[in-house]
Short mmCIF file of C-alpha atoms and ligand atoms in Angstrom, two decimals:
data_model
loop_
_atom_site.label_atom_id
_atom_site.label_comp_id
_atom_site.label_asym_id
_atom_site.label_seq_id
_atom_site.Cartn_x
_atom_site.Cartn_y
_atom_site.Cartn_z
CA UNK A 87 27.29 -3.04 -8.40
CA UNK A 88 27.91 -5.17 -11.50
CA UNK A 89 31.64 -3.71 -11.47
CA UNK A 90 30.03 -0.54 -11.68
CA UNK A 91 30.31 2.71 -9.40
CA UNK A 92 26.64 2.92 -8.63
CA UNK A 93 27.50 4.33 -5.47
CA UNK A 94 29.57 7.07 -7.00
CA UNK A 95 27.16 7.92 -9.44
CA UNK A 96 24.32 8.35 -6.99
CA UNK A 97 26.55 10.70 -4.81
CA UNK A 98 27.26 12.92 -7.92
CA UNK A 99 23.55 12.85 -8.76
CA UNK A 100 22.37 13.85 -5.49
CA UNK A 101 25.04 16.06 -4.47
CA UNK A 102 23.71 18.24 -7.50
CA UNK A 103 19.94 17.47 -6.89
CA UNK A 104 19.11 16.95 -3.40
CA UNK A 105 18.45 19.87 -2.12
CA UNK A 106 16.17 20.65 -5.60
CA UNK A 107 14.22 17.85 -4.35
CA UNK A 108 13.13 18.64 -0.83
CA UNK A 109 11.92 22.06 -2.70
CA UNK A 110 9.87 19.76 -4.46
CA UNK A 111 8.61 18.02 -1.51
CA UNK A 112 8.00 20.97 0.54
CA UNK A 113 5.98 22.57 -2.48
CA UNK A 114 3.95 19.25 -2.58
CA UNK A 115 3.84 19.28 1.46
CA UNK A 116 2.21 23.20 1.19
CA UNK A 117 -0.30 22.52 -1.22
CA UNK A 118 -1.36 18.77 -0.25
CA UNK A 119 -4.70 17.17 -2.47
CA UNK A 120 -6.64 14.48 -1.61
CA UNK A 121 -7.54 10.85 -3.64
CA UNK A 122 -8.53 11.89 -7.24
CA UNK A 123 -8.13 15.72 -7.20
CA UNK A 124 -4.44 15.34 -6.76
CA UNK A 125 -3.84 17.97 -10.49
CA UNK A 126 -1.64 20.18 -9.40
CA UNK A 127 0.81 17.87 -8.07
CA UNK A 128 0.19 16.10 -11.57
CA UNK A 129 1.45 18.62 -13.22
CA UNK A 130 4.10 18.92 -11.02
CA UNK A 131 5.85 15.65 -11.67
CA UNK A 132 4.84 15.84 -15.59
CA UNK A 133 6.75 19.15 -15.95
CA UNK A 134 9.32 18.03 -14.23
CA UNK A 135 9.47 14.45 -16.08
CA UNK A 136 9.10 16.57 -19.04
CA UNK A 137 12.24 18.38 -18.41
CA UNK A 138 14.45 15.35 -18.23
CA UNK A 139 13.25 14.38 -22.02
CA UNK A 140 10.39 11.70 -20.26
CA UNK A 141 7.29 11.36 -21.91
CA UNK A 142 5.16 11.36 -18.97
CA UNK A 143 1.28 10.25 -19.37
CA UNK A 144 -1.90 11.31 -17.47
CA UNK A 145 -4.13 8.61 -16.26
CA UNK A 146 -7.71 9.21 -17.65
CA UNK A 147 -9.48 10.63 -14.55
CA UNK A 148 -7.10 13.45 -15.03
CA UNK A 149 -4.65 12.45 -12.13
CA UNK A 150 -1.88 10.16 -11.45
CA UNK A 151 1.40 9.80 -13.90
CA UNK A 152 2.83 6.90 -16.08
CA UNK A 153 5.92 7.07 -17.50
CA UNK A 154 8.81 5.07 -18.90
CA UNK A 155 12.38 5.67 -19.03
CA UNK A 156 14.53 3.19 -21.38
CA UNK A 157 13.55 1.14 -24.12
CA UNK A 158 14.98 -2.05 -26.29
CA UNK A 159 15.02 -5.95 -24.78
CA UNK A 160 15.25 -6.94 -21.41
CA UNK A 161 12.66 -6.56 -18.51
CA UNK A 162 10.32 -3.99 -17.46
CA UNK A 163 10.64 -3.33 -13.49
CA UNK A 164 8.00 -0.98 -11.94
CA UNK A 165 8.51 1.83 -9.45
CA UNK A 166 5.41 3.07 -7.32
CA UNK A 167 4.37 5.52 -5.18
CA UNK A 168 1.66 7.17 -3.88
CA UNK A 169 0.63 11.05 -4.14
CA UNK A 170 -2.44 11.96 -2.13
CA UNK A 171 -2.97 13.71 1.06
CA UNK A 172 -5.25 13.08 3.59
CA UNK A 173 -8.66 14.90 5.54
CA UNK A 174 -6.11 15.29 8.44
CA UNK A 175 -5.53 19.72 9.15
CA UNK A 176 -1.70 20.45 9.24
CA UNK A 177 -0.39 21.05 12.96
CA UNK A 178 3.32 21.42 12.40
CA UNK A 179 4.52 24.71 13.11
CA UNK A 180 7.31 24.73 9.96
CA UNK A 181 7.79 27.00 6.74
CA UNK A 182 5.91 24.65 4.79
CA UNK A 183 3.08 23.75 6.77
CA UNK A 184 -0.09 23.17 4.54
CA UNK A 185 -1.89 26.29 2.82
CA UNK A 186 -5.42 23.73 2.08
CA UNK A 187 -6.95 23.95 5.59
CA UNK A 188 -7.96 20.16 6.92
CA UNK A 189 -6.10 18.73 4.55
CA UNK A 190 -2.18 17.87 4.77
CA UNK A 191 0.19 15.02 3.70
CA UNK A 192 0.22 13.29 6.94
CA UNK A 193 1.03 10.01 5.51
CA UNK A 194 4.11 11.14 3.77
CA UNK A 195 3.14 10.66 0.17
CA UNK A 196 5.20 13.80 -0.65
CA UNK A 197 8.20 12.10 0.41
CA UNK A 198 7.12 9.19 -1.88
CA UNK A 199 6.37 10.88 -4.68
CA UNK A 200 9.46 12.56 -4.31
CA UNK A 201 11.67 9.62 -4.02
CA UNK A 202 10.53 8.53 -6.80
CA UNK A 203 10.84 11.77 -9.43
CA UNK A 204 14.81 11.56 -7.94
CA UNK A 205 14.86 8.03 -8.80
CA UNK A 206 12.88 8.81 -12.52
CA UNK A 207 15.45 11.41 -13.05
CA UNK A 208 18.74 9.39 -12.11
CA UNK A 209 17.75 6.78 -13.92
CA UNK A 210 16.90 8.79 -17.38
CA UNK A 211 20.44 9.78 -17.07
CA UNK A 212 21.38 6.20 -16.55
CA UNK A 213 18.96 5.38 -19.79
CA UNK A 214 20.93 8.06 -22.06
CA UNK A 215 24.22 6.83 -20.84
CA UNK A 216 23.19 3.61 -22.51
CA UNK A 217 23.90 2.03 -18.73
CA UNK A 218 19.69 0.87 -18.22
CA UNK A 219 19.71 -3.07 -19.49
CA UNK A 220 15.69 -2.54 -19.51
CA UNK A 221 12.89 -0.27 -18.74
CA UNK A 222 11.51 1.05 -15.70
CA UNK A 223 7.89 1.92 -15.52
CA UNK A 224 7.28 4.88 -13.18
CA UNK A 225 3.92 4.94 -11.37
CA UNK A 226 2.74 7.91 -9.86
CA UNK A 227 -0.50 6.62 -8.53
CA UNK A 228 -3.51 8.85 -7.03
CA UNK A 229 -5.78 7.83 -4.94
CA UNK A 230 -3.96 4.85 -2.18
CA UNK A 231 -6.07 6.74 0.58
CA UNK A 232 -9.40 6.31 -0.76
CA UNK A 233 -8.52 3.30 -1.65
CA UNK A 234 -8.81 2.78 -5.11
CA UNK A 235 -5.89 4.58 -7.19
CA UNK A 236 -3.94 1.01 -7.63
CA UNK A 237 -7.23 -0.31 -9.37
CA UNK A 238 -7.02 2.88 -11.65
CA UNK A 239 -3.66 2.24 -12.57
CA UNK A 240 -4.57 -1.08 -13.49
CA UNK A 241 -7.32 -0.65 -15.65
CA UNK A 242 -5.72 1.85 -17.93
CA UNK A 243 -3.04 -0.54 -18.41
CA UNK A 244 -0.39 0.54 -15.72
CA UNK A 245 1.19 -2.97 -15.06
CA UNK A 246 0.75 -4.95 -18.35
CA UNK A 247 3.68 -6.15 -19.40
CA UNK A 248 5.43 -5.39 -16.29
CA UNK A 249 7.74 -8.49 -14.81
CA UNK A 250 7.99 -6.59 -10.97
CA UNK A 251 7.16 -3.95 -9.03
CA UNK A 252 8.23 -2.10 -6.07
CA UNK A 253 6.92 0.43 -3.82
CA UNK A 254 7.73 1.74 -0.09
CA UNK A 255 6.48 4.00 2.33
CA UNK A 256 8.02 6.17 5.58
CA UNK A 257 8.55 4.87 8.65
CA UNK A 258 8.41 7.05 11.57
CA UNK A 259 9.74 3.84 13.64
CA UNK A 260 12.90 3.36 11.43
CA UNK A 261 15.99 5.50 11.46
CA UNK A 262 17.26 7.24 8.08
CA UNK A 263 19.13 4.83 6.21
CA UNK A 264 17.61 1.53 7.16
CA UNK A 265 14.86 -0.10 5.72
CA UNK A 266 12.46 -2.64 7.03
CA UNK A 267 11.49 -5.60 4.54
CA UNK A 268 9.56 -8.85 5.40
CA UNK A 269 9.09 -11.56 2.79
CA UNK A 270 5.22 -12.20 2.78
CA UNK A 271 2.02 -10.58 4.25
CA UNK A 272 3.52 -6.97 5.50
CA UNK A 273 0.09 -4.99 5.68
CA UNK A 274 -3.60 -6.20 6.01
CA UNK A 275 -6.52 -6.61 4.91
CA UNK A 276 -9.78 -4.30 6.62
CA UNK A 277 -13.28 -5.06 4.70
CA UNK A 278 -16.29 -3.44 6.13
CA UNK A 279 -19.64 -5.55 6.78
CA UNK A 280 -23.34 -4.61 7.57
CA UNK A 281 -26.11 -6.87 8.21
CA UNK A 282 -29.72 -6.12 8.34
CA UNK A 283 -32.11 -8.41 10.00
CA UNK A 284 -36.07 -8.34 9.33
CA UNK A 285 -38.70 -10.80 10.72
CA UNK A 286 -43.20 -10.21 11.36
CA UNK A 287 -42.04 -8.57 15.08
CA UNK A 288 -45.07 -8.80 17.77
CA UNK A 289 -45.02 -9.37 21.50
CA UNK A 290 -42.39 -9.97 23.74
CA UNK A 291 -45.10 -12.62 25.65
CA UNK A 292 -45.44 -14.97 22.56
CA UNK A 293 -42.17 -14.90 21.12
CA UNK A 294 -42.91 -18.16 19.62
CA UNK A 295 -45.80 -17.09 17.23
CA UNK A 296 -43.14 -14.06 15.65
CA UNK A 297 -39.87 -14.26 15.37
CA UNK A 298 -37.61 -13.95 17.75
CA UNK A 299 -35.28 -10.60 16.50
CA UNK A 300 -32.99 -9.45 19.11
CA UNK A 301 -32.21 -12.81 20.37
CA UNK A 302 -31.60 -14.17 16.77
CA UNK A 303 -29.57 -10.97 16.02
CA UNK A 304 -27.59 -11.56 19.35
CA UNK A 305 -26.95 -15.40 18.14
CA UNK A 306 -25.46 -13.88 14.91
CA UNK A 307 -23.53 -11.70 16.92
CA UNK A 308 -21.60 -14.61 18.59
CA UNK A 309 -22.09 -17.17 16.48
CA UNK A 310 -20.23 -15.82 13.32
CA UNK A 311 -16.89 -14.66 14.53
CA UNK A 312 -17.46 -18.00 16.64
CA UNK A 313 -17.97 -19.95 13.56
CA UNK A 314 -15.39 -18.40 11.73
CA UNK A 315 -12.12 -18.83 14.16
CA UNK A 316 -13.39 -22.73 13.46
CA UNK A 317 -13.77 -22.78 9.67
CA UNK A 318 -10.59 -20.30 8.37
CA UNK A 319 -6.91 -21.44 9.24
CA UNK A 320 -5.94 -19.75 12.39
CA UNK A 321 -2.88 -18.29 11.06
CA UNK A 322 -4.85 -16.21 8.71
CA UNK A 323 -5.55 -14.30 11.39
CA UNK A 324 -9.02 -13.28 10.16
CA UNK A 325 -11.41 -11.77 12.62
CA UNK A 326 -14.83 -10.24 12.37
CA UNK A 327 -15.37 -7.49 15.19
CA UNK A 328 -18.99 -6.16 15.38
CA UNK A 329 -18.70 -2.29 16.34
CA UNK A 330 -22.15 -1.66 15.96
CA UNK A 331 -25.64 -3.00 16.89
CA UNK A 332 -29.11 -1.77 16.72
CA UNK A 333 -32.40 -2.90 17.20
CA UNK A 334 -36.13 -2.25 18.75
CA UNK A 335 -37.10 0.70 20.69
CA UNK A 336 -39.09 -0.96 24.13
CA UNK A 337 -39.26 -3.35 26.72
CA UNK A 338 -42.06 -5.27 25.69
CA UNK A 339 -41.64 -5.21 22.07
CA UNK A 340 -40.18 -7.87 19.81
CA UNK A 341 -38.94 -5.57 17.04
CA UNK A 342 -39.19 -6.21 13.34
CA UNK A 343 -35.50 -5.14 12.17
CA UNK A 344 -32.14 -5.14 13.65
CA UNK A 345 -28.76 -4.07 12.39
CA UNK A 346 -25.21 -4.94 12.71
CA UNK A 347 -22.05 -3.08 11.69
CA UNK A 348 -18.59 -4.23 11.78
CA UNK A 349 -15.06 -5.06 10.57
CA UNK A 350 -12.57 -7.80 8.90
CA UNK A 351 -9.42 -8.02 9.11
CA UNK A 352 -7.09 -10.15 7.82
CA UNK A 353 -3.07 -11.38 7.15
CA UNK A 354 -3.86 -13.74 4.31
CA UNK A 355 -4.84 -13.41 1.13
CA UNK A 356 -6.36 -16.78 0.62
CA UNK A 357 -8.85 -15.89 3.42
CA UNK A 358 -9.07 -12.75 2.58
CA UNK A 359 -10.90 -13.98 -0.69
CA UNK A 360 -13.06 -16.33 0.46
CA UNK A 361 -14.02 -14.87 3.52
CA UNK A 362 -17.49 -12.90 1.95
CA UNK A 363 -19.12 -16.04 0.99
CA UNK A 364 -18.34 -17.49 4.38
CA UNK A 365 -19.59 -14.79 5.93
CA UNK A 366 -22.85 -14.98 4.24
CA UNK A 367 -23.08 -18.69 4.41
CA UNK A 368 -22.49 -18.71 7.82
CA UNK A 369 -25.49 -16.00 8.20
CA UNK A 370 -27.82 -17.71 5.98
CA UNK A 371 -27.86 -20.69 8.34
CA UNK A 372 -27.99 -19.09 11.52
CA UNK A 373 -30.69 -16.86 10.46
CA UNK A 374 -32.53 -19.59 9.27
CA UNK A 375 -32.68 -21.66 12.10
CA UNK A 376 -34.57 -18.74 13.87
CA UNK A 377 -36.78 -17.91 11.47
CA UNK A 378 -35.76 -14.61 11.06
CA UNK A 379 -34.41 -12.81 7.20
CA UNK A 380 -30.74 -11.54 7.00
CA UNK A 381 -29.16 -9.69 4.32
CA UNK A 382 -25.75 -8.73 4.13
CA UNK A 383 -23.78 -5.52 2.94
CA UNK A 384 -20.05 -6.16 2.66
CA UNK A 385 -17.33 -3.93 1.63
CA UNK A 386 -14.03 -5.29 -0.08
CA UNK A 387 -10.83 -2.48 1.23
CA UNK A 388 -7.83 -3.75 0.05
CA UNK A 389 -6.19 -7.43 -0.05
CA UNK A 390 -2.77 -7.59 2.30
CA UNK A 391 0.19 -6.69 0.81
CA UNK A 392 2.22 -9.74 0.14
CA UNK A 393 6.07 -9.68 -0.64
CA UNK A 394 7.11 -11.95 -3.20
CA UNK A 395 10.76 -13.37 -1.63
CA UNK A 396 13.41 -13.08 -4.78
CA UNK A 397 11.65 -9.09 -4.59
CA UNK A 398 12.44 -8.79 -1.11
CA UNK A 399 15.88 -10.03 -1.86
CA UNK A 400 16.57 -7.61 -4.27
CA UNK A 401 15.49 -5.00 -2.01
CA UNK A 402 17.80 -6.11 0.67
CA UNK A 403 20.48 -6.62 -1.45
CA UNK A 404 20.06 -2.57 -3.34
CA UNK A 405 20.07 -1.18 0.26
CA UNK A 406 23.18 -3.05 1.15
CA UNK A 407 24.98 -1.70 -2.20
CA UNK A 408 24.14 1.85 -2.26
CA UNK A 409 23.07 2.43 1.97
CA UNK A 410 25.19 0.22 3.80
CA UNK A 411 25.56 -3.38 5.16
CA UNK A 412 23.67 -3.15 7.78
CA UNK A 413 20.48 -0.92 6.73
CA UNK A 414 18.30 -3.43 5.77
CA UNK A 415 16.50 -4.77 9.03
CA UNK A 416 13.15 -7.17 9.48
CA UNK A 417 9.89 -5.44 9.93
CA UNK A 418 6.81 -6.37 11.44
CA UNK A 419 3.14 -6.98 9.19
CA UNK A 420 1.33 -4.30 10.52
CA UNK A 421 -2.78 -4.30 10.55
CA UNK A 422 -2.74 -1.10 8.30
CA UNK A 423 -3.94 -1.64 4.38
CA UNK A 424 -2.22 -0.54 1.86
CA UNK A 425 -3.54 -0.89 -1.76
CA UNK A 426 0.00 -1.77 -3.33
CA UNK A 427 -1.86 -5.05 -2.62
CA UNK A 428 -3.69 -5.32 -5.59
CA UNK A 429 -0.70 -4.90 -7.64
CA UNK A 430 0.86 -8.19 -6.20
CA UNK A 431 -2.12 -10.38 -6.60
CA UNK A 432 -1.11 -9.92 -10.56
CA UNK A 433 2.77 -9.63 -10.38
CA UNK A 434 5.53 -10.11 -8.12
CA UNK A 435 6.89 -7.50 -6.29
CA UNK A 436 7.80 -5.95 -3.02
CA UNK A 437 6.84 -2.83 -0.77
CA UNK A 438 9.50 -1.58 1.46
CA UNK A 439 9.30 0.63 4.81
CA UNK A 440 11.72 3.69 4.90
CA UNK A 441 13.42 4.69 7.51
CA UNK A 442 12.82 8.22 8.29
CA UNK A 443 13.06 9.57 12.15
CA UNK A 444 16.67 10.91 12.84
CA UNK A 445 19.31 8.83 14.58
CA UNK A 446 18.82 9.36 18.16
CA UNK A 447 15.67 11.44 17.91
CA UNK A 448 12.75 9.62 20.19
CA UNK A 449 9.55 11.85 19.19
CA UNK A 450 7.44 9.77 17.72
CA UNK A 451 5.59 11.78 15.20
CA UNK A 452 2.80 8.45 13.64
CA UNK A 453 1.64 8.60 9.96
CA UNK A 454 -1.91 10.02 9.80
CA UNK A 455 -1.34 12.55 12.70
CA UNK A 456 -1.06 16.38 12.08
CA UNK A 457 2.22 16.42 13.95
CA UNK A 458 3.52 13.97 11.05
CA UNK A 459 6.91 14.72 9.51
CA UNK A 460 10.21 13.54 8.46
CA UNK A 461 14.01 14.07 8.56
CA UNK A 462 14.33 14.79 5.10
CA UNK A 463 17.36 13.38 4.36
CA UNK A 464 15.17 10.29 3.91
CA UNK A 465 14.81 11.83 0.53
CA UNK A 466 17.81 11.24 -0.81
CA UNK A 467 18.33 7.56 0.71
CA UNK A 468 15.29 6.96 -0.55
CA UNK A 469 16.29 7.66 -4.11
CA UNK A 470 19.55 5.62 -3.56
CA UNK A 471 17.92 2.46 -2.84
CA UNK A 472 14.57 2.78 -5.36
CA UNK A 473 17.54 3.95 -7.63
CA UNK A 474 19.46 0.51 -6.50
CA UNK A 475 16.33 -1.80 -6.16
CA UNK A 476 15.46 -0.78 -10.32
CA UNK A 477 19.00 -1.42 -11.66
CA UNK A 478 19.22 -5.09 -9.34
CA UNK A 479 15.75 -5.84 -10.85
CA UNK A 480 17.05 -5.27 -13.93
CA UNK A 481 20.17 -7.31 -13.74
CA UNK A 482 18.65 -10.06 -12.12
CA UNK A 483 15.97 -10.30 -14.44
CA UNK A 484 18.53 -10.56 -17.05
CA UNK A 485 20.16 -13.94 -15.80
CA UNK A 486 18.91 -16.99 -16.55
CA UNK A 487 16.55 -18.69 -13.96
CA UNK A 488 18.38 -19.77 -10.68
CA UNK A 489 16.98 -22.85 -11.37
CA UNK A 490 18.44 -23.82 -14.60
CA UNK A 491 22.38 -22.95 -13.75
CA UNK A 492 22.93 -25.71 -11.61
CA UNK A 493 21.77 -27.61 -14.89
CA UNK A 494 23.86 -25.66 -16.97
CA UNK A 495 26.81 -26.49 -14.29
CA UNK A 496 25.96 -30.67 -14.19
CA UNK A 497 26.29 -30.50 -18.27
CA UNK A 498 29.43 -28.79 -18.09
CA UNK A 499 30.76 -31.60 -16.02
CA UNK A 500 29.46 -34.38 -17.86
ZN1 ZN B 1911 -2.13 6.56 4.83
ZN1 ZN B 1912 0.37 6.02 3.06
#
């Protein structure tokens, strides 16, 4: 890359380090923490950030990790990943099964946060080589299962002045080596919303002199997702799926509340945002024309995850340089969240999936199962192409615009 041996370099690095780095993981794998209590695997990555001559900083709640390697002109590129665990009890059967009973890193954010001290650690060699034309910002974030970490990060200043981020996560799906990437919406959007409807209640003979509840709640069961499909561009995909209901206790009875409970999902961000004050509207009117009071609770998750193209063409072209030609392959946009969202609705950027079943292997071990587990050699491809994906940020940030060198090329020939 950039007449350099990148490829060389990484092999030297990781032939010395890899196997120092599934320790790591496996030490983070036995003593998993969930969303917010995540300390000891703080200190973890700060003493070992520490160790490399990083000046690693604690977020304010006590956990999660910022820290930069490099310094002088040229861009700032961000590297993310994850470190929680999940409520999920360990059912693997290996030396370094969980030791926290019910809790276990079933969603691989071992791996991630492994990748990425690897990646912090090969690049602060890069940085005191002089070879790092910017600075990377490392994110160890707490907290993506809650969800909730990425808004930490954000508040105590994790992004500013950051031109683009980057952030991946295992797939069980994928083979060791590739890596999946999709230019736009690659996870969802799930919101949560609850509606409560009151009205004077009375008898189920004179419906007319109350209001009628159950049959008003019933019209708001079909008339908003109805409504909906006709007022939000279909290819938002944004659907409201009731998955509770509740109301009155007898025959004869026309109760005086009612509940409703369900969820929204979504593949657009656009809809994403607006869809609460649809929602709402959309109640308001139906209530209304049935006399009856609605209120409405609704729960933001997280916004989709959307790829920002030039990032996803720096991804592609780091895991062709340092994994091969043909490890980069399309992905799907799966209905899972993912709060690396709320990182791209303020800069560009691009989350990755990461190969990490063996070749030829056809157990299918899903993320957020206690059977979950990888081939750990995605460790050290991982590292190549976060490693890879920095330095071709970097670079690329570095050029002028692609827009102004065909402008730069017409002058020339004038
Ligand atoms: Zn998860
Ligand atoms: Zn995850």
């Amino acid at each position: 890359m950039r007449g350099r041996n990148l490829l060389g370099e990484l092999d030297t690095f990781l032939a010395g380090r890899e196997q120092e780095l599934i320790d790591f993981r496996r030490d983070l794998h036995m003593h998993p923490e969930l969303a917010f209590a995540e300390y000891r695997t703080t200190q973890r990555i700060a003493e070992r950030l520490t160790a490399a001559g990083l000046v690693p900083s604690v977020l304010p709640r006590g956990t999660g990790v910022i820290c930069e390697v490099g310094s002088g002109d040229g861009p700032t590129v961000a590297l993310r990943a994850d470190i929680d665990a999940l409520p999920v009890p360990d059912e693997k059967d290996v030396s370094y099964s969980s030791t926290v009973p019910g809790v276990c890193h079933a969603c691989g954010h071992d791996v991630h946060t492994t990748i990425l001290l690897g990646t912090s650690l090969f690049l602060a060699q890069q940085a005191e080589a002089g070879l790092l034309p910017g600075r990377v910002r490392l994110i160890f974030q707490p907290a993506e299962e809650l969800p909730g970490g990425a808004l930490e990060v954000m508040a105590s200043g994790g992004i500013s002045g950051v031109d683009r981020i980057f952030g991946l996560h295992c797939d069980p799906r994928l083979d060791v080596g590739k890596v999946g990437l999709k230019a736009g919406p690659i996870t969802s959007a799930c919101d949560k919303v609850s509606i409560r409807v009151s009205g004077p209640g009375g008898h189920t003979a004179r419906p007319h002199l109350t209001a009628d509840l159950v049959f008003a709640l019933a019209k708001i069961l079909t008339e908003l997702p109805a409504a909906l499909s006709r007022r939000v561009d279909p290819r938002s995909s944004l659907s409201l799926v009731w998955g509770r209901v509740e109301a009155g206790s007898v025959a004869n009875a026309i109760p005086d509340d009612g509940i409703a409970e369900g969820t929204v999902r979504c593949l657009d961000e656009t809809a994403w945002h607006a869809a609460p004050d649809m929602i709402k509207t959309l109640l308001e009117s139906v209530a209304s024309a049935y006399g009856v009071e609605a209120e409405m609770d609704y729960v933001r998750g997280v916004p989709p995850v959307v790829n920002d193209e030039v990032s996803v063409q720096m991804l592609a072209e780091a895991a062709e340089g340092v994994l091969g030609e043909d490890s980069a392959v399309p992905t799907e946009q799966s209905l899972g969240g993912e709060d690396f969202g709320w990182y791209l609705e303020s800069i560009p950027g691009a989350f990755a999936r990461l190969g990490t079943r063996t070749p030829g292997s056809t157990l299918l071990a899903d993320i957020h199962q206690g059977t979950f587990d990888v081939d750990e050699s995605a460790i050290g491809a991982g590292v190549r192409f976060m490693a890879a994906t920095a330095l071709t940020a970097l670079w690329e940030g570095r050029r002028p615009s692609a827009a102004a060198e065909p402008l730069m090329a017409l002058n020339l020939d004038n």
